[in-house]
């Protein structure tokens, strides 16, 4: 199992990640998201599993639908924990939202089966307190969840880009 902590700035690394993935000639057929056993931080706003799944699916699909290669993969995402920053909770700096995910990628090729080792991906929205992040962390609950899941989409794209060589090695 690998562990990845990302969250530098806004979505600045996403274009490079997506370019690397496009070169890998891949696409995603099935995106499975499970949020039934997610653990909520004590200071977090509540998020239902349905809301989390819907927002995360929207963000991930938006990011991965750009990929239209010949190598077909599936991705499984389990939400293991979250902290949706609550602007009503006083903090020294702006509140941060965090999403912890377990990500698995595999193909269904009978000739050259590939399954990447499961990885823990942690997305942090507003880590560096830019004006945009602060505005997002103080918006409505839906706005804060949308911003966090978009950040998660960027982190997953980065995880996939780091594993592009393994994905390229598989036959379609």
PDB file of C-alpha atoms in Angstrom, residues 20-104:
ATOM      1  CA  UNK A  20       0.873  12.633 -19.068  1.00  0.00           C
ATOM      2  CA  UNK A  21      -2.231  10.444 -18.860  1.00  0.00           C
ATOM      3  CA  UNK A  22      -3.276  11.332 -22.421  1.00  0.00           C
ATOM      4  CA  UNK A  23       0.168  10.169 -23.616  1.00  0.00           C
ATOM      5  CA  UNK A  24      -0.429   6.852 -21.843  1.00  0.00           C
ATOM      6  CA  UNK A  25      -3.304   6.181 -24.278  1.00  0.00           C
ATOM      7  CA  UNK A  26      -5.776   5.170 -21.543  1.00  0.00           C
ATOM      8  CA  UNK A  27      -9.424   5.675 -20.665  1.00  0.00           C
ATOM      9  CA  UNK A  28     -11.666   4.643 -17.810  1.00  0.00           C
ATOM     10  CA  UNK A  29     -14.682   2.462 -18.390  1.00  0.00           C
ATOM     11  CA  UNK A  30     -16.075   1.971 -14.904  1.00  0.00           C
ATOM     12  CA  UNK A  31     -15.794   4.363 -11.963  1.00  0.00           C
ATOM     13  CA  UNK A  32     -16.941   2.808  -8.696  1.00  0.00           C
ATOM     14  CA  UNK A  33     -17.284   5.039  -5.620  1.00  0.00           C
ATOM     15  CA  UNK A  34     -18.174   3.803  -2.139  1.00  0.00           C
ATOM     16  CA  UNK A  35     -18.789   6.183   0.758  1.00  0.00           C
ATOM     17  CA  UNK A  36     -20.831   4.071   3.163  1.00  0.00           C
ATOM     18  CA  UNK A  37     -18.170   3.575   5.871  1.00  0.00           C
ATOM     19  CA  UNK A  38     -16.503   6.988   5.766  1.00  0.00           C
ATOM     20  CA  UNK A  39     -15.326   8.436   9.072  1.00  0.00           C
ATOM     21  CA  UNK A  40     -16.232  12.056   9.837  1.00  0.00           C
ATOM     22  CA  UNK A  41     -13.922  14.316  11.828  1.00  0.00           C
ATOM     23  CA  UNK A  42     -15.564  15.607  15.021  1.00  0.00           C
ATOM     24  CA  UNK A  43     -15.426  19.240  13.827  1.00  0.00           C
ATOM     25  CA  UNK A  44     -16.704  18.522  10.334  1.00  0.00           C
ATOM     26  CA  UNK A  45     -20.029  19.410   8.786  1.00  0.00           C
ATOM     27  CA  UNK A  46     -22.133  16.323   8.076  1.00  0.00           C
ATOM     28  CA  UNK A  47     -22.122  14.908   4.553  1.00  0.00           C
ATOM     29  CA  UNK A  48     -24.369  12.025   3.550  1.00  0.00           C
ATOM     30  CA  UNK A  49     -22.835   9.099   1.661  1.00  0.00           C
ATOM     31  CA  UNK A  50     -25.133   9.947  -1.259  1.00  0.00           C
ATOM     32  CA  UNK A  51     -23.977  13.581  -1.422  1.00  0.00           C
ATOM     33  CA  UNK A  52     -20.325  12.549  -1.144  1.00  0.00           C
ATOM     34  CA  UNK A  53     -20.705   9.923  -3.883  1.00  0.00           C
ATOM     35  CA  UNK A  54     -22.583  12.286  -6.209  1.00  0.00           C
ATOM     36  CA  UNK A  55     -20.088  15.153  -5.841  1.00  0.00           C
ATOM     37  CA  UNK A  56     -17.053  12.876  -6.077  1.00  0.00           C
ATOM     38  CA  UNK A  57     -18.425  11.080  -9.154  1.00  0.00           C
ATOM     39  CA  UNK A  58     -19.064  14.451 -10.821  1.00  0.00           C
ATOM     40  CA  UNK A  59     -15.511  15.663 -10.118  1.00  0.00           C
ATOM     41  CA  UNK A  60     -13.781  12.409 -11.088  1.00  0.00           C
ATOM     42  CA  UNK A  61     -15.862  11.887 -14.231  1.00  0.00           C
ATOM     43  CA  UNK A  62     -15.180  15.464 -15.285  1.00  0.00           C
ATOM     44  CA  UNK A  63     -11.437  14.900 -14.906  1.00  0.00           C
ATOM     45  CA  UNK A  64     -11.189  11.391 -16.408  1.00  0.00           C
ATOM     46  CA  UNK A  65     -13.655  11.844 -19.276  1.00  0.00           C
ATOM     47  CA  UNK A  66     -10.917  13.811 -21.067  1.00  0.00           C
ATOM     48  CA  UNK A  67      -9.026  10.539 -21.545  1.00  0.00           C
ATOM     49  CA  UNK A  68     -10.081   8.658 -24.693  1.00  0.00           C
ATOM     50  CA  UNK A  69      -7.224   6.185 -25.259  1.00  0.00           C
ATOM     51  CA  UNK A  70      -7.241   2.536 -26.337  1.00  0.00           C
ATOM     52  CA  UNK A  71      -6.192   0.972 -23.024  1.00  0.00           C
ATOM     53  CA  UNK A  72      -9.312   0.512 -20.888  1.00  0.00           C
ATOM     54  CA  UNK A  73      -9.177   0.574 -17.088  1.00  0.00           C
ATOM     55  CA  UNK A  74     -11.573   0.662 -14.165  1.00  0.00           C
ATOM     56  CA  UNK A  75     -11.130   2.709 -11.011  1.00  0.00           C
ATOM     57  CA  UNK A  76     -12.498   2.008  -7.557  1.00  0.00           C
ATOM     58  CA  UNK A  77     -12.587   4.750  -4.942  1.00  0.00           C
ATOM     59  CA  UNK A  78     -13.534   4.269  -1.317  1.00  0.00           C
ATOM     60  CA  UNK A  79     -14.020   7.343   0.863  1.00  0.00           C
ATOM     61  CA  UNK A  80     -12.369   6.396   4.139  1.00  0.00           C
ATOM     62  CA  UNK A  81     -12.622   9.727   5.962  1.00  0.00           C
ATOM     63  CA  UNK A  82     -13.363  13.414   5.617  1.00  0.00           C
ATOM     64  CA  UNK A  83     -13.271  16.763   7.312  1.00  0.00           C
ATOM     65  CA  UNK A  84     -15.535  19.318   5.655  1.00  0.00           C
ATOM     66  CA  UNK A  85     -14.386  22.593   7.168  1.00  0.00           C
ATOM     67  CA  UNK A  86     -17.115  24.301   9.130  1.00  0.00           C
ATOM     68  CA  UNK A  87     -16.721  28.088   8.994  1.00  0.00           C
ATOM     69  CA  UNK A  88     -18.607  28.374  12.298  1.00  0.00           C
ATOM     70  CA  UNK A  89     -15.804  26.526  14.139  1.00  0.00           C
ATOM     71  CA  UNK A  90     -13.164  29.089  15.192  1.00  0.00           C
ATOM     72  CA  UNK A  91      -9.638  28.316  14.029  1.00  0.00           C
ATOM     73  CA  UNK A  92      -6.366  30.222  14.059  1.00  0.00           C
ATOM     74  CA  UNK A  93      -6.186  30.135  10.265  1.00  0.00           C
ATOM     75  CA  UNK A  94      -8.834  29.470   7.647  1.00  0.00           C
ATOM     76  CA  UNK A  95     -10.488  26.058   8.048  1.00  0.00           C
ATOM     77  CA  UNK A  96      -9.187  23.247   5.828  1.00  0.00           C
ATOM     78  CA  UNK A  97     -11.249  20.496   4.271  1.00  0.00           C
ATOM     79  CA  UNK A  98      -9.674  17.054   3.902  1.00  0.00           C
ATOM     80  CA  UNK A  99     -10.790  13.956   2.013  1.00  0.00           C
ATOM     81  CA  UNK A 100      -9.113  10.562   2.501  1.00  0.00           C
ATOM     82  CA  UNK A 101      -9.575   8.039  -0.290  1.00  0.00           C
ATOM     83  CA  UNK A 102      -8.468   4.506  -1.038  1.00  0.00           C
ATOM     84  CA  UNK A 103      -7.955   4.178  -4.800  1.00  0.00           C
ATOM     85  CA  UNK A 104      -7.606   0.991  -6.877  1.00  0.00           C
TER      86      UNK A 104
END
